[in-house]
Amino acid sequence: MYPYKNGKTDGIAKSWNKYGKLTYSIEYKNGVENGAYRNWSKNTGKLTKETLYVNGIRQGVEKEFNDRTGKLLTSTQYVNNKRHGTEETYDQNGIKYITCYQNDQKLSSLDNPTQIKDNATTGDSSAQFALGKYEFICANIDEGIKWLTKSAEQKNTDAIYFLATAYKGNGIPANNEKIPSISATSCNTGQ
């Protein structure tokens, strides 16, 4: 059922299957998608997808759900019809992995981010490096530098190399004052 106003789709359009179950709904304004698109499972009737539109363009968070349990499977940020920001993928225990996008291009991903952050917080230099690298690449520079520095202070050679490269102007403005301290850390590890 599509509502019309002045010859254009306007309002919430809905469709049902032959058993009378709602299969989708989408909001229109003046003939253009403007609001929430929702899709339901034909078998269980549970919500399987929700996407937000502004003037016909995906904008905001798109969510996909398990058609049997209704639990969230993915949550993806969209800007101007492109993935832009963080996509979270879930399993029964919570967030399984995260991926960051910029203009629909995948920048980086991190498996089991909750465990990685817990391990990084308790001093695991490998976890600190993984978290720092993810944050840095995904444009959370200060947070990335914080975790990379903690990892480098524990003589993690990957973190030392990453920071030295960054301070030479790769990803952030060059900072020659930081390079000697990174180089000294590197020398102390035998690198």
mmCIF file of C-alpha atoms in Angstrom:
data_model
loop_
_atom_site.group_PDB
_atom_site.id
_atom_site.type_symbol
_atom_site.label_atom_id
_atom_site.label_comp_id
_atom_site.label_asym_id
_atom_site.label_seq_id
_atom_site.Cartn_x
_atom_site.Cartn_y
_atom_site.Cartn_z
ATOM 1 C CA MET A 1 0.000 0.000 0.000
ATOM 2 C CA TYR A 2 1.503 3.285 -1.128
ATOM 3 C CA PRO A 3 -0.038 6.536 0.125
ATOM 4 C CA TYR A 4 -0.119 9.419 -2.341
ATOM 5 C CA LYS A 5 -0.333 13.167 -2.006
ATOM 6 C CA ASN A 6 -0.456 15.467 -5.019
ATOM 7 C CA GLY A 7 0.401 12.533 -7.307
ATOM 8 C CA LYS A 8 3.562 11.545 -5.373
ATOM 9 C CA THR A 9 4.217 8.861 -2.785
ATOM 10 C CA ASP A 10 3.933 10.534 0.605
ATOM 11 C CA GLY A 11 3.708 8.809 3.978
ATOM 12 C CA ILE A 12 4.524 5.271 5.074
ATOM 13 C CA ALA A 13 4.317 2.661 2.306
ATOM 14 C CA LYS A 14 3.717 -0.905 3.510
ATOM 15 C CA SER A 15 3.645 -4.356 1.959
ATOM 16 C CA TRP A 16 2.308 -7.644 3.341
ATOM 17 C CA ASN A 17 2.878 -11.228 2.217
ATOM 18 C CA LYS A 18 0.053 -13.602 1.270
ATOM 19 C CA TYR A 19 -0.228 -14.687 4.928
ATOM 20 C CA GLY A 20 -0.894 -11.151 6.092
ATOM 21 C CA LYS A 21 2.537 -10.569 7.626
ATOM 22 C CA LEU A 22 4.144 -7.172 7.138
ATOM 23 C CA THR A 23 7.244 -7.580 4.932
ATOM 24 C CA TYR A 24 8.453 -4.004 4.623
ATOM 25 C CA SER A 25 7.628 -0.385 5.274
ATOM 26 C CA ILE A 26 9.294 2.764 4.038
ATOM 27 C CA GLU A 27 8.614 6.419 4.649
ATOM 28 C CA TYR A 28 8.241 8.779 1.702
ATOM 29 C CA LYS A 29 8.019 12.523 1.488
ATOM 30 C CA ASN A 30 7.091 14.134 -1.800
ATOM 31 C CA GLY A 31 7.944 10.972 -3.791
ATOM 32 C CA VAL A 32 11.369 10.379 -2.213
ATOM 33 C CA GLU A 33 12.449 7.970 0.552
ATOM 34 C CA ASN A 34 12.700 10.075 3.665
ATOM 35 C CA GLY A 35 12.768 8.225 6.961
ATOM 36 C CA ALA A 36 13.064 4.611 7.996
ATOM 37 C CA TYR A 37 12.994 1.608 5.666
ATOM 38 C CA ARG A 38 12.194 -1.572 7.590
ATOM 39 C CA ASN A 39 12.163 -5.164 6.376
ATOM 40 C CA TRP A 40 10.662 -8.123 8.266
ATOM 41 C CA SER A 41 11.262 -11.859 7.863
ATOM 42 C CA LYS A 42 8.533 -13.566 5.863
ATOM 43 C CA ASN A 43 8.887 -16.647 8.106
ATOM 44 C CA THR A 44 9.177 -15.236 11.619
ATOM 45 C CA GLY A 45 7.842 -11.710 11.276
ATOM 46 C CA LYS A 46 10.925 -10.358 13.049
ATOM 47 C CA LEU A 47 12.618 -7.160 11.933
ATOM 48 C CA THR A 48 15.633 -8.038 9.728
ATOM 49 C CA LYS A 49 16.799 -4.644 8.472
ATOM 50 C CA GLU A 50 16.383 -0.974 9.264
ATOM 51 C CA THR A 51 17.872 1.769 7.113
ATOM 52 C CA LEU A 52 17.471 5.519 7.433
ATOM 53 C CA TYR A 53 17.021 7.719 4.366
ATOM 54 C CA VAL A 54 17.208 11.481 3.972
ATOM 55 C CA ASN A 55 16.019 12.778 0.605
ATOM 56 C CA GLY A 56 16.506 9.357 -1.027
ATOM 57 C CA ILE A 57 20.029 8.838 0.337
ATOM 58 C CA ARG A 58 21.108 6.378 3.047
ATOM 59 C CA GLN A 59 22.151 8.545 5.951
ATOM 60 C CA GLY A 60 22.833 7.413 9.504
ATOM 61 C CA VAL A 61 22.881 3.925 10.971
ATOM 62 C CA GLU A 62 21.774 0.837 9.042
ATOM 63 C CA LYS A 63 21.041 -2.202 11.222
ATOM 64 C CA GLU A 64 20.617 -5.852 10.260
ATOM 65 C CA PHE A 65 19.071 -8.381 12.621
ATOM 66 C CA ASN A 66 18.923 -12.174 12.907
ATOM 67 C CA ASP A 67 15.597 -13.260 11.410
ATOM 68 C CA ARG A 68 15.079 -15.963 14.061
ATOM 69 C CA THR A 69 16.301 -14.310 17.264
ATOM 70 C CA GLY A 70 15.903 -10.629 16.428
ATOM 71 C CA LYS A 71 19.414 -9.944 17.745
ATOM 72 C CA LEU A 72 21.541 -7.288 16.098
ATOM 73 C CA LEU A 73 24.007 -8.684 13.517
ATOM 74 C CA THR A 74 25.539 -5.524 12.031
ATOM 75 C CA SER A 75 25.371 -1.806 12.599
ATOM 76 C CA THR A 76 26.857 0.368 9.841
ATOM 77 C CA GLN A 77 27.249 4.148 9.620
ATOM 78 C CA TYR A 78 26.311 5.751 6.293
ATOM 79 C CA VAL A 79 26.957 9.256 4.989
ATOM 80 C CA ASN A 80 25.648 10.196 1.543
ATOM 81 C CA ASN A 81 24.882 6.570 0.604
ATOM 82 C CA LYS A 82 28.422 5.406 1.483
ATOM 83 C CA ARG A 83 29.771 3.529 4.478
ATOM 84 C CA HIS A 84 31.569 6.144 6.503
ATOM 85 C CA GLY A 85 32.524 5.497 10.088
ATOM 86 C CA THR A 86 32.377 2.323 12.115
ATOM 87 C CA GLU A 87 30.664 -0.919 11.170
ATOM 88 C CA GLU A 88 30.131 -3.299 14.073
ATOM 89 C CA THR A 89 29.460 -6.998 13.541
ATOM 90 C CA TYR A 90 27.993 -8.976 16.422
ATOM 91 C CA ASP A 91 27.715 -12.565 17.552
ATOM 92 C CA GLN A 92 25.886 -14.040 20.543
ATOM 93 C CA ASN A 93 28.585 -12.724 22.909
ATOM 94 C CA GLY A 94 28.613 -9.122 21.713
ATOM 95 C CA ILE A 95 30.801 -7.263 19.239
ATOM 96 C CA LYS A 96 32.815 -9.750 17.188
ATOM 97 C CA TYR A 97 34.700 -7.259 15.031
ATOM 98 C CA ILE A 98 34.700 -3.655 13.944
ATOM 99 C CA THR A 99 35.644 -2.114 10.623
ATOM 100 C CA CYS A 100 36.094 1.542 9.814
ATOM 101 C CA TYR A 101 35.220 3.029 6.452
ATOM 102 C CA GLN A 102 35.758 6.353 4.776
ATOM 103 C CA ASN A 103 33.743 7.134 1.631
ATOM 104 C CA ASP A 104 32.905 3.417 1.231
ATOM 105 C CA GLN A 105 36.585 2.400 1.406
ATOM 106 C CA LYS A 106 37.628 -0.032 4.140
ATOM 107 C CA LEU A 107 40.469 1.476 6.170
ATOM 108 C CA SER A 108 41.022 -1.062 8.936
ATOM 109 C CA SER A 109 39.332 -3.734 11.026
ATOM 110 C CA LEU A 110 39.800 -5.209 14.463
ATOM 111 C CA ASP A 111 38.694 -8.682 15.555
ATOM 112 C CA ASN A 112 37.304 -9.084 19.063
ATOM 113 C CA PRO A 113 37.683 -5.382 19.984
ATOM 114 C CA THR A 114 36.306 -5.744 23.508
ATOM 115 C CA GLN A 115 38.932 -8.358 24.412
ATOM 116 C CA ILE A 116 41.674 -6.374 22.639
ATOM 117 C CA LYS A 117 40.791 -3.236 24.625
ATOM 118 C CA ASP A 118 40.654 -5.206 27.892
ATOM 119 C CA ASN A 119 44.062 -6.743 27.143
ATOM 120 C CA ALA A 120 45.503 -3.366 26.121
ATOM 121 C CA THR A 121 44.244 -1.796 29.340
ATOM 122 C CA THR A 122 45.957 -4.490 31.420
ATOM 123 C CA GLY A 123 49.291 -3.901 29.660
ATOM 124 C CA ASP A 124 49.437 -6.382 26.762
ATOM 125 C CA SER A 125 51.760 -4.643 24.274
ATOM 126 C CA SER A 126 50.474 -6.626 21.275
ATOM 127 C CA ALA A 127 46.902 -5.602 22.088
ATOM 128 C CA GLN A 128 48.039 -2.011 22.631
ATOM 129 C CA PHE A 129 49.675 -2.044 19.196
ATOM 130 C CA ALA A 130 46.608 -3.557 17.488
ATOM 131 C CA LEU A 131 44.252 -1.075 19.148
ATOM 132 C CA GLY A 132 46.572 1.877 18.528
ATOM 133 C CA LYS A 133 47.043 1.004 14.870
ATOM 134 C CA TYR A 134 43.280 0.615 14.356
ATOM 135 C CA GLU A 135 42.487 3.930 16.072
ATOM 136 C CA PHE A 136 45.261 5.769 14.205
ATOM 137 C CA ILE A 137 44.250 4.469 10.771
ATOM 138 C CA CYS A 138 40.587 5.183 11.512
ATOM 139 C CA ALA A 139 41.376 8.868 12.153
ATOM 140 C CA ASN A 140 41.246 8.773 15.940
ATOM 141 C CA ILE A 141 44.859 9.937 15.939
ATOM 142 C CA ASP A 142 45.253 10.944 19.600
ATOM 143 C CA GLU A 143 43.798 7.663 20.871
ATOM 144 C CA GLY A 144 45.963 5.740 18.411
ATOM 145 C CA ILE A 145 49.148 7.542 19.475
ATOM 146 C CA LYS A 146 48.292 6.902 23.137
ATOM 147 C CA TRP A 147 48.055 3.109 22.646
ATOM 148 C CA LEU A 148 50.993 2.937 20.227
ATOM 149 C CA THR A 149 53.164 4.854 22.703
ATOM 150 C CA LYS A 150 52.225 2.492 25.552
ATOM 151 C CA SER A 151 53.138 -0.445 23.316
ATOM 152 C CA ALA A 152 56.423 1.175 22.212
ATOM 153 C CA GLU A 153 57.343 1.852 25.841
ATOM 154 C CA GLN A 154 57.199 -1.931 26.310
ATOM 155 C CA LYS A 155 59.642 -2.280 23.407
ATOM 156 C CA ASN A 156 57.087 -3.581 20.891
ATOM 157 C CA THR A 157 59.047 -3.211 17.643
ATOM 158 C CA ASP A 158 55.918 -2.973 15.476
ATOM 159 C CA ALA A 159 54.688 -0.028 17.541
ATOM 160 C CA ILE A 160 58.117 1.618 17.481
ATOM 161 C CA TYR A 161 58.315 1.347 13.696
ATOM 162 C CA PHE A 162 54.719 2.538 13.236
ATOM 163 C CA LEU A 163 55.285 5.591 15.458
ATOM 164 C CA ALA A 164 58.629 6.447 13.839
ATOM 165 C CA THR A 165 56.987 6.314 10.412
ATOM 166 C CA ALA A 166 54.050 8.412 11.628
ATOM 167 C CA TYR A 167 56.312 11.055 13.175
ATOM 168 C CA LYS A 168 58.177 11.346 9.876
ATOM 169 C CA GLY A 169 54.935 12.708 8.410
ATOM 170 C CA ASN A 170 53.057 9.550 7.432
ATOM 171 C CA GLY A 171 49.479 10.109 8.596
ATOM 172 C CA ILE A 172 50.199 13.100 10.820
ATOM 173 C CA PRO A 173 52.337 16.228 10.465
ATOM 174 C CA ALA A 174 56.048 15.461 10.829
ATOM 175 C CA ASN A 175 57.371 15.863 14.364
ATOM 176 C CA ASN A 176 61.155 15.616 14.387
ATOM 177 C CA GLU A 177 61.239 16.135 18.159
ATOM 178 C CA LYS A 178 59.478 12.793 18.711
ATOM 179 C CA ILE A 179 61.728 10.750 16.391
ATOM 180 C CA PRO A 180 64.804 10.699 18.701
ATOM 181 C CA SER A 181 62.807 9.246 21.610
ATOM 182 C CA ILE A 182 61.360 6.567 19.320
ATOM 183 C CA SER A 183 64.843 5.892 17.917
ATOM 184 C CA ALA A 184 66.239 5.567 21.440
ATOM 185 C CA THR A 185 63.533 3.037 22.292
ATOM 186 C CA SER A 186 64.412 1.166 19.112
ATOM 187 C CA CYS A 187 68.118 1.124 20.026
ATOM 188 C CA ASN A 188 67.293 -0.245 23.457
ATOM 189 C CA THR A 189 65.512 -3.196 21.832
ATOM 190 C CA GLY A 190 68.400 -3.928 19.493
ATOM 191 C CA GLN A 191 66.517 -2.835 16.362
#
